[in-house]
Coordinates of C-alpha atoms and ligand atoms in Angstrom, one line a residue:
X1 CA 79.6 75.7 103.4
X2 CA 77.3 75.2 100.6
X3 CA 80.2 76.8 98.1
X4 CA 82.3 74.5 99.4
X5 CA 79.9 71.3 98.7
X6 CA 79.2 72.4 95.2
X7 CA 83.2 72.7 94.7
X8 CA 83.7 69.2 95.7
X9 CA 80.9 68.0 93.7
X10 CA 81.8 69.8 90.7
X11 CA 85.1 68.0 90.9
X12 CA 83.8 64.6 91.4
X13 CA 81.3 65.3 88.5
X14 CA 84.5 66.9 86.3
X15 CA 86.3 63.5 86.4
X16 CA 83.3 61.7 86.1
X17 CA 82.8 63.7 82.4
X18 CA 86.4 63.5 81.5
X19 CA 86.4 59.7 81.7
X20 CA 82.9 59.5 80.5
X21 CA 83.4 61.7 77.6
X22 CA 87.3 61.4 75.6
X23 CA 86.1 62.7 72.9
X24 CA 84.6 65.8 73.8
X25 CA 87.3 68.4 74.6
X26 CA 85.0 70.9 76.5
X27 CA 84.6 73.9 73.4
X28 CA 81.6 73.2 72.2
X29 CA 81.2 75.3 69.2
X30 CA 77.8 76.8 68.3
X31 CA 77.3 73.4 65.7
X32 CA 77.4 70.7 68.1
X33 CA 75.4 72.3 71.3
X34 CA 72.4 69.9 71.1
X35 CA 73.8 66.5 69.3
X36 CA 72.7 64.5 72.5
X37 CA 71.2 61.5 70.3
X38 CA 74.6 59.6 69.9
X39 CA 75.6 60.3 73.7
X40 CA 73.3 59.0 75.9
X41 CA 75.3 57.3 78.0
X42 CA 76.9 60.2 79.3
X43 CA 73.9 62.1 79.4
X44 CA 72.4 59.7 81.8
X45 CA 76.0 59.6 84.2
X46 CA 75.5 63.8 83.8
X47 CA 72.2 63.7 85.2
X48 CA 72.8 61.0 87.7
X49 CA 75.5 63.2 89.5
X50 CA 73.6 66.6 88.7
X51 CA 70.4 65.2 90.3
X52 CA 72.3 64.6 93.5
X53 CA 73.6 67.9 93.3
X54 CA 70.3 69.3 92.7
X55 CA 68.9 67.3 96.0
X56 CA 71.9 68.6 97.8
X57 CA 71.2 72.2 96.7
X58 CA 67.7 71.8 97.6
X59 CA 68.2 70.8 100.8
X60 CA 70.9 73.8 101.2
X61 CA 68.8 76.6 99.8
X62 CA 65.2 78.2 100.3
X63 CA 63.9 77.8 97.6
X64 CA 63.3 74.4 96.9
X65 CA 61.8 74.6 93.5
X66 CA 63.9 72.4 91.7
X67 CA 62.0 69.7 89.9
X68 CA 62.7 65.7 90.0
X69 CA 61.2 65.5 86.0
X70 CA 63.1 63.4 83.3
X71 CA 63.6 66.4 81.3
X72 CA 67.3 67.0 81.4
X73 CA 67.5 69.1 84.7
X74 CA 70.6 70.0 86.4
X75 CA 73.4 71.8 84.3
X76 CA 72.9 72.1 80.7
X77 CA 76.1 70.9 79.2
X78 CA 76.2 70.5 75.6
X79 CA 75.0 66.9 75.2
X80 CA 72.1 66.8 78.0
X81 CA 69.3 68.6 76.1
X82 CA 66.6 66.6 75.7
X83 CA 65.6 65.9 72.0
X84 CA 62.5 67.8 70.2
X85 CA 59.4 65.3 69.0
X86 CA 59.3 65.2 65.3
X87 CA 56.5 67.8 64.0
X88 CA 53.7 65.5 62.4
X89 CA 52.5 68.5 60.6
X90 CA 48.7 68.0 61.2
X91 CA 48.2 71.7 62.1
X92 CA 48.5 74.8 59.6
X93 CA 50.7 77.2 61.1
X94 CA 49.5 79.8 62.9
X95 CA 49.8 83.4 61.9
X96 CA 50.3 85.7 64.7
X97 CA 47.9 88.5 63.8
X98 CA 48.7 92.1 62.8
X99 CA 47.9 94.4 65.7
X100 CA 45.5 96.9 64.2
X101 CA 45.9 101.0 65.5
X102 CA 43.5 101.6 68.4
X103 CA 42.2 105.0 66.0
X104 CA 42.8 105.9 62.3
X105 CA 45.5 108.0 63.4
X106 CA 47.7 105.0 62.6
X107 CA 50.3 105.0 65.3
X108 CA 48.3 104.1 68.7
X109 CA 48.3 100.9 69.9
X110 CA 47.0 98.9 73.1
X111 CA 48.1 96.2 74.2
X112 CA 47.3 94.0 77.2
X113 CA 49.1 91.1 79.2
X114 CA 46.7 88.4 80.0
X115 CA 45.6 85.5 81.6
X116 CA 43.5 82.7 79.1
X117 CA 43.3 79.2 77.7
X118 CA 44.8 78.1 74.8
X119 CA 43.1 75.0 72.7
X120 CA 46.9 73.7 72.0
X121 CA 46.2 70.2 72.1
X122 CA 42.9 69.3 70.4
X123 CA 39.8 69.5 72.9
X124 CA 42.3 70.6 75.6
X125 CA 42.4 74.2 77.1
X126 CA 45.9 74.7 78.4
X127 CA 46.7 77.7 80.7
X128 CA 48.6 80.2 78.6
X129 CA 49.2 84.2 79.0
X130 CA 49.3 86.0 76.2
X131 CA 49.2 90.0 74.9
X132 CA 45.6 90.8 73.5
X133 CA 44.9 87.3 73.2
X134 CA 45.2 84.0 75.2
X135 CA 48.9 83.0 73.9
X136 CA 51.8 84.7 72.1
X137 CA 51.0 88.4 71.3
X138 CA 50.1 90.2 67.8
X139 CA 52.4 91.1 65.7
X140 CA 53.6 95.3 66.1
X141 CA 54.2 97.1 62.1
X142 CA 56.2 100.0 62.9
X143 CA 57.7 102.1 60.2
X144 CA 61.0 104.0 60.4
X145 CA 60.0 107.6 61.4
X146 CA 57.0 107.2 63.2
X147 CA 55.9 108.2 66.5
X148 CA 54.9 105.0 68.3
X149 CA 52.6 105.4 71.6
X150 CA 51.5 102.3 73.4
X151 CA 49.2 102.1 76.0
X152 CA 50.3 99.1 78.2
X153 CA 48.0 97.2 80.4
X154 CA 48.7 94.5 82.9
X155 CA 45.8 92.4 83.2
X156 CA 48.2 89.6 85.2
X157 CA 47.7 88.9 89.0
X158 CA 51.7 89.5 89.3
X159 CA 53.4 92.5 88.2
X160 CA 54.9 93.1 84.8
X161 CA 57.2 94.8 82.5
X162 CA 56.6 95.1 78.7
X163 CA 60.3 95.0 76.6
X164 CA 60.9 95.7 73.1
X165 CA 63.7 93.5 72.1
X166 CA 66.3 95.5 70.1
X167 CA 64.1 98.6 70.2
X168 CA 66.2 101.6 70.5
X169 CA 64.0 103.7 72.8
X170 CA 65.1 105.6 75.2
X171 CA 65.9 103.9 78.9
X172 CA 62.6 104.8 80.5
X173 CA 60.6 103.4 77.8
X174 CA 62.5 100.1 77.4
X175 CA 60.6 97.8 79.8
X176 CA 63.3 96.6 81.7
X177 CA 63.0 95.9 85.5
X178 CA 62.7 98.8 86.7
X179 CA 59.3 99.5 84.3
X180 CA 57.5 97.8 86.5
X181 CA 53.6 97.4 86.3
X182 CA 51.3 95.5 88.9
X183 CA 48.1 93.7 88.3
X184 CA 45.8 96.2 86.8
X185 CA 48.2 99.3 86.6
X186 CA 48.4 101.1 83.1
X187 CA 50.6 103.3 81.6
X188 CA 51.7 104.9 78.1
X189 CA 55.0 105.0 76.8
X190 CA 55.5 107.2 73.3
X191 CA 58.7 107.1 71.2
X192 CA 60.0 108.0 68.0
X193 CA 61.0 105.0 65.4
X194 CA 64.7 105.8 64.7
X195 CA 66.0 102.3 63.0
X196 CA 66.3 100.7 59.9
X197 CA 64.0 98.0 59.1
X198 CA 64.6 94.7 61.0
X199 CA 62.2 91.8 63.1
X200 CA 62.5 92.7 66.7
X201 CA 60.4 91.5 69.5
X202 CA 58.9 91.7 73.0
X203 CA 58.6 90.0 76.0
X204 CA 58.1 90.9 80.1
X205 CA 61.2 91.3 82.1
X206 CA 60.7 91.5 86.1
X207 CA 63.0 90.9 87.9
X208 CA 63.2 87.1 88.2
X209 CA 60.2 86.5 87.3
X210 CA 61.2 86.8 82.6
X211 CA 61.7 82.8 82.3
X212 CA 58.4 82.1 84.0
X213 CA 55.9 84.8 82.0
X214 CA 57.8 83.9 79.0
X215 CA 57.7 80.2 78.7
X216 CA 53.6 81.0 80.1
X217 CA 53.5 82.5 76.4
X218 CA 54.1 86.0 77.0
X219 CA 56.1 87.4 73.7
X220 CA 55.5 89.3 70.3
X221 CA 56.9 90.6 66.8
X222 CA 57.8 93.8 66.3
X223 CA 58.5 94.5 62.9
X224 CA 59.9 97.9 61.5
X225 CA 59.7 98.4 57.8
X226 CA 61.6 101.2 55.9
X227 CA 61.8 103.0 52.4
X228 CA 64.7 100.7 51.9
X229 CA 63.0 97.6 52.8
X230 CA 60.4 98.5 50.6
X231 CA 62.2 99.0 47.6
X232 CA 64.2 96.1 48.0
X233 CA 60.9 93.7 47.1
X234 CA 61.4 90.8 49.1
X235 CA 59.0 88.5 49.4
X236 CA 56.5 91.1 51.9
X237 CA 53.2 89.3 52.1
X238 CA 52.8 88.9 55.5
X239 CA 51.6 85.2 56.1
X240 CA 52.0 84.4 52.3
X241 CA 55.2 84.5 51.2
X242 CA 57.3 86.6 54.6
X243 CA 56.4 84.1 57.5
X244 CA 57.2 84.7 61.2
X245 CA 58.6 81.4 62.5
X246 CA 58.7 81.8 66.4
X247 CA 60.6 79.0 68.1
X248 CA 60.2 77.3 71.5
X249 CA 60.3 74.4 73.5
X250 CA 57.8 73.1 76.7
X251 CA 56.8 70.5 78.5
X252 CA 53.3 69.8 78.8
X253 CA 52.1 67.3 82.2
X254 CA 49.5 64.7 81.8
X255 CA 46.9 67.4 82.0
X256 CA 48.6 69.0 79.1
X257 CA 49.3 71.9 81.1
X258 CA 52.3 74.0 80.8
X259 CA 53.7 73.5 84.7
X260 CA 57.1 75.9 85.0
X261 CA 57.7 75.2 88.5
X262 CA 57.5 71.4 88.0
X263 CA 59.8 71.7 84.8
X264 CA 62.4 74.3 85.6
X265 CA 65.7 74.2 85.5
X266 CA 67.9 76.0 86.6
X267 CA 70.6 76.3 83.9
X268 CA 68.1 76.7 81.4
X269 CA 64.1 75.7 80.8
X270 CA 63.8 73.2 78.1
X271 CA 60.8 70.8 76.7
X272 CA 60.4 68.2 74.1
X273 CA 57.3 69.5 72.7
X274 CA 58.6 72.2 70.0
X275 CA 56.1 74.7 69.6
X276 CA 56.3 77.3 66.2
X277 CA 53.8 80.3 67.1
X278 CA 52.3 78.5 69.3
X279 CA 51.5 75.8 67.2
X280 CA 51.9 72.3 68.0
X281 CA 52.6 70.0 65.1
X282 CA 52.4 72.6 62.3
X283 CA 52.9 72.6 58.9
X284 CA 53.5 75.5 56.5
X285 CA 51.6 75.7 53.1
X286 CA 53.7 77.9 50.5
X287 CA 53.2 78.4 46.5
X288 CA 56.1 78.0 44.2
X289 CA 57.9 80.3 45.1
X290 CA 60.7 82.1 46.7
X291 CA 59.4 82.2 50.7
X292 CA 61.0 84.6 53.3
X293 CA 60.9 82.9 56.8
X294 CA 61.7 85.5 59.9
X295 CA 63.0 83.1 62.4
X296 CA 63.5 84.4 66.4
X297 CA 64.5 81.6 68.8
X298 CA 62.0 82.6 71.8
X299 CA 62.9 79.3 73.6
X300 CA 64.1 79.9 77.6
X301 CA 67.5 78.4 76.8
X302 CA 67.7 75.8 73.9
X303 CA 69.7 76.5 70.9
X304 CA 68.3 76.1 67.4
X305 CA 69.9 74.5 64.2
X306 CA 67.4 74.9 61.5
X307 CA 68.4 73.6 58.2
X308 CA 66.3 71.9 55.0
X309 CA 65.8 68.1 55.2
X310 CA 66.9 68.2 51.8
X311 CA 70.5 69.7 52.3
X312 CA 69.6 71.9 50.4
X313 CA 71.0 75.4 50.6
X314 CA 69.0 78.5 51.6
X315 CA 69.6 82.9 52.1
X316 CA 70.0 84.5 54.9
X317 CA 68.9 88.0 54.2
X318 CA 68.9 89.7 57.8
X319 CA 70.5 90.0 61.3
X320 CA 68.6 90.6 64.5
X321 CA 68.7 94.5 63.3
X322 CA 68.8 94.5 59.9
X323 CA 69.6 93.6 56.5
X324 CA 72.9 91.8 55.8
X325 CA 74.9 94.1 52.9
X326 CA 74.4 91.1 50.8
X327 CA 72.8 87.9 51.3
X328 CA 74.8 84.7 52.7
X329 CA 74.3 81.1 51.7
X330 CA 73.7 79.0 54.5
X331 CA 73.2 75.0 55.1
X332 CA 72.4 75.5 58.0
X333 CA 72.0 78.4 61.2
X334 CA 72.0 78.3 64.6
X335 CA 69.9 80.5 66.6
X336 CA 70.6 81.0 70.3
X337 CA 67.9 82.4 72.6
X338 CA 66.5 85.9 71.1
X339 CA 68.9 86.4 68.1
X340 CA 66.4 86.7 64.8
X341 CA 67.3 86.0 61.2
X342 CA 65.7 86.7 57.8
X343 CA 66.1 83.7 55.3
X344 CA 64.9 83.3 51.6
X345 CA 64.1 79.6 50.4
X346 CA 63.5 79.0 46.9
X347 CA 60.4 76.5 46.3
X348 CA 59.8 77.5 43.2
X349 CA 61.5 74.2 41.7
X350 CA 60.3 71.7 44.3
X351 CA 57.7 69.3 43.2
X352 CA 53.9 69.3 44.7
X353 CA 54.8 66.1 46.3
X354 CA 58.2 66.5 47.5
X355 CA 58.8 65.9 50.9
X356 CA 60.3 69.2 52.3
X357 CA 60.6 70.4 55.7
X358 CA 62.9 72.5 58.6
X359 CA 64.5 70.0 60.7
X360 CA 67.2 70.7 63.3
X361 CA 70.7 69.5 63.5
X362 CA 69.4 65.9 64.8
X363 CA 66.8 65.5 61.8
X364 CA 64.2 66.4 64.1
X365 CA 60.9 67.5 61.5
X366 CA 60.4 71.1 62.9
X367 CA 58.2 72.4 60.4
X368 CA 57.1 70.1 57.3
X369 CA 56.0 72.2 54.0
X370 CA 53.1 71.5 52.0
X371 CA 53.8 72.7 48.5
X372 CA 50.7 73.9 46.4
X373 CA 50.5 73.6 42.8
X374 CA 50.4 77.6 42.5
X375 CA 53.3 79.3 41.1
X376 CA 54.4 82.3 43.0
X377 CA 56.0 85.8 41.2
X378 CA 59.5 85.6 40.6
X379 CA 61.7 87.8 42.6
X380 CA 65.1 88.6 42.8
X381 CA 66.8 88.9 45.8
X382 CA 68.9 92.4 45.1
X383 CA 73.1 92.2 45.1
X384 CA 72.7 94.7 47.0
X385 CA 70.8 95.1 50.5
X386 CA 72.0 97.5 53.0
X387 CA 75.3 99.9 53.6
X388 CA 76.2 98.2 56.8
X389 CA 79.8 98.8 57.5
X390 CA 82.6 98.3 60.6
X391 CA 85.4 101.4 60.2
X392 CA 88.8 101.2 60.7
X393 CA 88.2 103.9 63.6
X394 CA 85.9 101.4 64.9
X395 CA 88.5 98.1 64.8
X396 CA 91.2 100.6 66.1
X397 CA 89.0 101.4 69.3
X398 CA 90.4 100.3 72.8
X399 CA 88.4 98.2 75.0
X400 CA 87.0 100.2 77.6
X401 CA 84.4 97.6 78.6
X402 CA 85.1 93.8 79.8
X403 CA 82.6 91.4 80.7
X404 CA 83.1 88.1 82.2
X405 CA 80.2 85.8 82.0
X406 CA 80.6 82.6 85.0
X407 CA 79.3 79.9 85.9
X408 CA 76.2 78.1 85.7
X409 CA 72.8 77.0 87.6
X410 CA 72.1 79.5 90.1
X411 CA 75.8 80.7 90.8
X412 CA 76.2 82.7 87.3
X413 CA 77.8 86.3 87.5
X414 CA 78.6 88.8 85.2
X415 CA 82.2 89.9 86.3
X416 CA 81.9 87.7 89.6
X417 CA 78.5 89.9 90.6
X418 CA 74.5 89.0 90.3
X419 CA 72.1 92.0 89.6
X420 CA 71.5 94.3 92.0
X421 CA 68.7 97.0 90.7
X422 CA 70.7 99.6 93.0
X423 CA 73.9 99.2 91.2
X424 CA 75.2 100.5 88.1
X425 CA 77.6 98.5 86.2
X426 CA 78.8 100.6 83.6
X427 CA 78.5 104.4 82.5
X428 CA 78.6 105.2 78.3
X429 CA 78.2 108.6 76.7
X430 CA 75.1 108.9 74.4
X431 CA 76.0 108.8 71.0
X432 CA 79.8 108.1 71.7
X433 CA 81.1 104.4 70.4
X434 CA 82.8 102.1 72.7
X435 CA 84.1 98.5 72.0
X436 CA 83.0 96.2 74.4
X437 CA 84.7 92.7 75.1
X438 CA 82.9 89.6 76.5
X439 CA 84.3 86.8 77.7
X440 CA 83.0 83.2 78.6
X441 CA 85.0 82.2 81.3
X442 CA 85.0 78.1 81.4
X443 CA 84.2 76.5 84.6
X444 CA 85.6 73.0 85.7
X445 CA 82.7 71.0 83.5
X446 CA 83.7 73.3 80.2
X447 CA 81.3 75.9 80.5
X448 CA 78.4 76.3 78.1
X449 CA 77.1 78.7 75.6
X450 CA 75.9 82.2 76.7
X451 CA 74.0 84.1 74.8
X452 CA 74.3 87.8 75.5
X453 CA 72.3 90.3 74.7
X454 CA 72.3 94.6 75.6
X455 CA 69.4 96.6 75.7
X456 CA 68.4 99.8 73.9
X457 CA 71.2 99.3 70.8
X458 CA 71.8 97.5 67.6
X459 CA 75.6 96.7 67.5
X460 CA 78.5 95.1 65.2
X461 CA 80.4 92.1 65.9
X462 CA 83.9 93.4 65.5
X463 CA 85.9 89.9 66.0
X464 CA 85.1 86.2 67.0
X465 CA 88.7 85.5 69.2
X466 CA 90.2 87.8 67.7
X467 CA 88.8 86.8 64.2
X468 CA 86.5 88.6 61.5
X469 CA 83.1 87.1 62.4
X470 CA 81.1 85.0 60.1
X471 CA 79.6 86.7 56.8
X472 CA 76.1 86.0 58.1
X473 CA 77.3 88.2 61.4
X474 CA 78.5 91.0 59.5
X475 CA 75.3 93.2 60.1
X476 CA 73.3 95.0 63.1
X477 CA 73.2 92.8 66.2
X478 CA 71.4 92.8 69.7
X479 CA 72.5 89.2 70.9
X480 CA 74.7 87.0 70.0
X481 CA 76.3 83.4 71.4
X482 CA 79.7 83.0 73.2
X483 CA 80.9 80.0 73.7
X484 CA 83.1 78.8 76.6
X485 CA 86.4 80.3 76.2
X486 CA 85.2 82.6 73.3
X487 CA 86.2 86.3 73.3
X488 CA 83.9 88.3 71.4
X489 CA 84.2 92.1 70.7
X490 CA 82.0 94.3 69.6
X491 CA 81.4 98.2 69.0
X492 CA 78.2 99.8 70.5
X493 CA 76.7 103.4 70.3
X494 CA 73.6 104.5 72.0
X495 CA 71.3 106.5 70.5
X496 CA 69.5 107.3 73.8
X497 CA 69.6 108.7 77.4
X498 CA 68.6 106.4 80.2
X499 CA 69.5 103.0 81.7
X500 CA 69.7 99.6 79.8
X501 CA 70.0 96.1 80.8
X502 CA 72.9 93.3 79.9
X503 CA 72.2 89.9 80.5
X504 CA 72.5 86.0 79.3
X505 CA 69.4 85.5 77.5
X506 CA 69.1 82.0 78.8
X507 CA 66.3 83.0 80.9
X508 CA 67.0 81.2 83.8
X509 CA 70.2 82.8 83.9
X510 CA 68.8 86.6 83.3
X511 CA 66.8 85.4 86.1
X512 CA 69.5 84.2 88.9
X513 CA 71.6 87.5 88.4
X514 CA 73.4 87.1 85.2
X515 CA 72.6 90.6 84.6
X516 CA 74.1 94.3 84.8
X517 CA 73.1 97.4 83.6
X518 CA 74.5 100.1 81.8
X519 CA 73.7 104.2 82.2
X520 CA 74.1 106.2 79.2
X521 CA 74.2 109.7 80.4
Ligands
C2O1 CU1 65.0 89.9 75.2 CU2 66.6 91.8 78.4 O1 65.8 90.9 76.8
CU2 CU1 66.2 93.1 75.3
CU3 CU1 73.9 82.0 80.5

């Protein structure tokens, strides 16, 4: 019955967007996800229709949970993402501090998930988790080689998991759902650092239950540093000149609270009140100088387009797990939920009173710069970086994986199934490559962007549809978009025994099932 309803609706709201929208053939390509400001009129007929299927699937379904807000609920399509507030840049950034050992044996660490308030808005405590602190977490310095133990603590009133985003750890210490910890429970995971230096991160996954503890404030930086790294000399001075840049969207009510229930969507949780670690408003002060800004997209489900109000170009030095061979000049990238990349910008020849700032792809002021009068050290970003490399074994592999991602709202699948704890998707031999091949099936409305995203392994991109992916993909990778209709290949090893989680990162989606996992035996 209700299948049946959503069909007919989905029809009726498929001609309604074809006549609405001529001009917009359905593939939206990883530029033109969030241009809503020159489509509003379709935008409102989208939300129209997708409120009235959102009553109807209220009134079919349990759980009734879906919100009535002006915030762009209902499907997410390319054009019905409510725009970001312009940054007035009244607040300094906020540095997300170093997590210190818990001895001076170096490599012990502790680190809670919490309950707190959060002075986000001035004179206003907001209600905010956080690890070791009220919002956000520290961040983690690892170094390639070292024996990591953590002692994890959930000090929430609902269970917890802790996961280390692109960590490859072995299964049982990778915080997926099955690493479950209730309010109060303990326990300590220890594991051997085994990659190359990149800016990972981590965030709770319980099973359905990410999207909420995550837009609450729960996530961290992980960052592993390496002799290579090292002798590189990038800019390395953490909250100087090599800045974290954590992105994400809410919605704050009238009491400036942060109300998930009230604001969720089911296609994806977005805000108009763009948040960089944690801080509303921020600005960043830099010298004259060349600046290295680690950008992660922690949103729930927005895409980010970060580029320089200027136009001016900037580097991109790294991937989500690692450094690019060489670095890639870029006007602009786009950031889908949990992929990470390393740029460089050059500020050495801006003036003091230049007006430079991030902005995204509708001119939206993310992040204005205040430029000091100091002049930094010259560096040199080296020809040079890493030895990354696809084979021609590799590109001559046969598939012997195929994903399907589906659908949208509630009804997403991963090869026509939801989750199921019980079930295992897919078996892979430790240490033995495979070429996986996902696929983003359209649906009647076009489809929209999944980003995807394996557990436990840094990857290559081995084609785009059947194309050599862009330069500034051509380096270690944990999640990546596909766009309706896109195939995307890719060749994956596993360093380690146990079993690992594939999902949409749009957490909403990871949430409703659009998740498998993978044993590597
Ligand atoms: Cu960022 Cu399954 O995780
Ligand atoms: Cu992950
Ligand atoms: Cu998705």
């Amino acid at each position: 019955m209700k299948k049946n309803l959503l069909v007919s609706l989905f029809s009726l709201m498929m001609v309604i967007v074809l006549s609405a929208c001529t001009s917009n053939d359905g593939e939206a390509s990883v530029e033109d996800t969030n241009n809503g400001k020159d489509s509003n009129e379709e935008m409102n007929m989208n939300e129209d229709n997708e409120n009235s299927m959102e009553e109807n699937m209220n009134n079919s379904s349990s759980e009734g949970e879906m919100n009535n807000g002006s915030m762009g609920n209902g499907h997410m399509d390319h054009d019905d993402v409510v725009s970001l507030i312009d940054s007035t840049g009244e607040n300094e950034l906020n540095i997300p501090p170093v997590l210190k050992s818990d001895s001076n044996k170096g490599t012990e660490y502790t680190i809670r998930a919490q309950k707190g308030e959060t002075e986000i808005f001035d004179g206003v405590q907001t209600k905010t988790y956080g690890y070791n602190g009220s919002f956000l977490g520290p961040m983690l310095q690892f170094e390639k080689g070292d024996t990591v133990k953590i002692n994890l603590i959930n000090e929430l009133n609902e269970n917890t998991t802790f996961h280390w985003h692109g960590l490859e750890v072995p299964g049982n210490d990778d915080g997926g759902p099955h690493n479950v910890l209730e309010p109060g429970e303990e326990s300590t995971i220890e594991f051997e650092v085994t990659q190359e230096a990149a800016t990972l991160w981590f965030h709770p996954h319980p099973e359905g239950k990410t999207s909420e503890q995550v837009y609450n404030g729960l996530a961290g930086l992980i960052y592993i540093e390496d002799q290579n790294s090292k002798n590189l000399e990038l800019p390395s001075e953490y909250g100087e000149n090599d800045i974290p840049l954590i992105f994400q969207d809410r919605v704050f009510d009238d009491e400036k609270q942060l109300n998930y229930k009230a604001t969720a969507n089911e296609d994806g949780t977005v805000g108009d009140t763009s948040l960089i670690n944690g801080t509303l408003n921020p600005k960043l002060t830099v010298d004259k100088e060349k600046v290295r800004l680690r950008l992660l997209n922690g949103s729930n489900a927005r895409n980010y387009t970060v580029k320089l109000n200027t136009g001016d170009a900037f580097v991109q030095v790294a991937t989500d797990g690692g450094f690019l061979n060489e670095q890639v000049s870029m006007q602009e990238i786009t950031l889908t939920p949990s992929e990470r990349a390393e740029i460089v910008i050059d500020f050495s020849q801006v003036k003091t009173n230049e007006e430079i700032a991030l902005v995204n792809e509708e001119g939206t002021t993310l992040l204005p710069f205040e430029i000091t009068d100091q002049t930094g050290k010259t560096i040199d970003i080296p020809d040079e970086m890493n030895d990354f490399s696809v084979t021609e074994e590799e590109k001559n592999l046969p598939v012997t994986k195929e994903i399907e991602l589906f659908g949208m709202m509630d009804m997403v699948t991963i090869n026509g199934k939801k989750f199921d704890p019980e079930r295992i998707d897919f078996t892979q031999e430790q240490g033995v490559t495979e070429v996986w091949e996902i696929y983003n099936k359209p649906d009647m409305m076009g489809g929209m962007i999944h980003p995807f995203h394996i557990h436990g392994a840094q990857f290559k991109i081995l084609s785009r549809n059947g194309e050599a992916p862009p330069e500034n993909e051509r380096g270690w990778k944990d999640s990546f978009s596909v766009a309706p209709d896109e195939t995307v290949k890719i060749a994956i090893q596993f360093k380690n025994k146990g079993i690992y989680m594939f999902h949409c990162h749009i957490l909403e989606h990871e949430d409703n099932g659009m998740m498998g996992q993978v044993k590597v035996e």
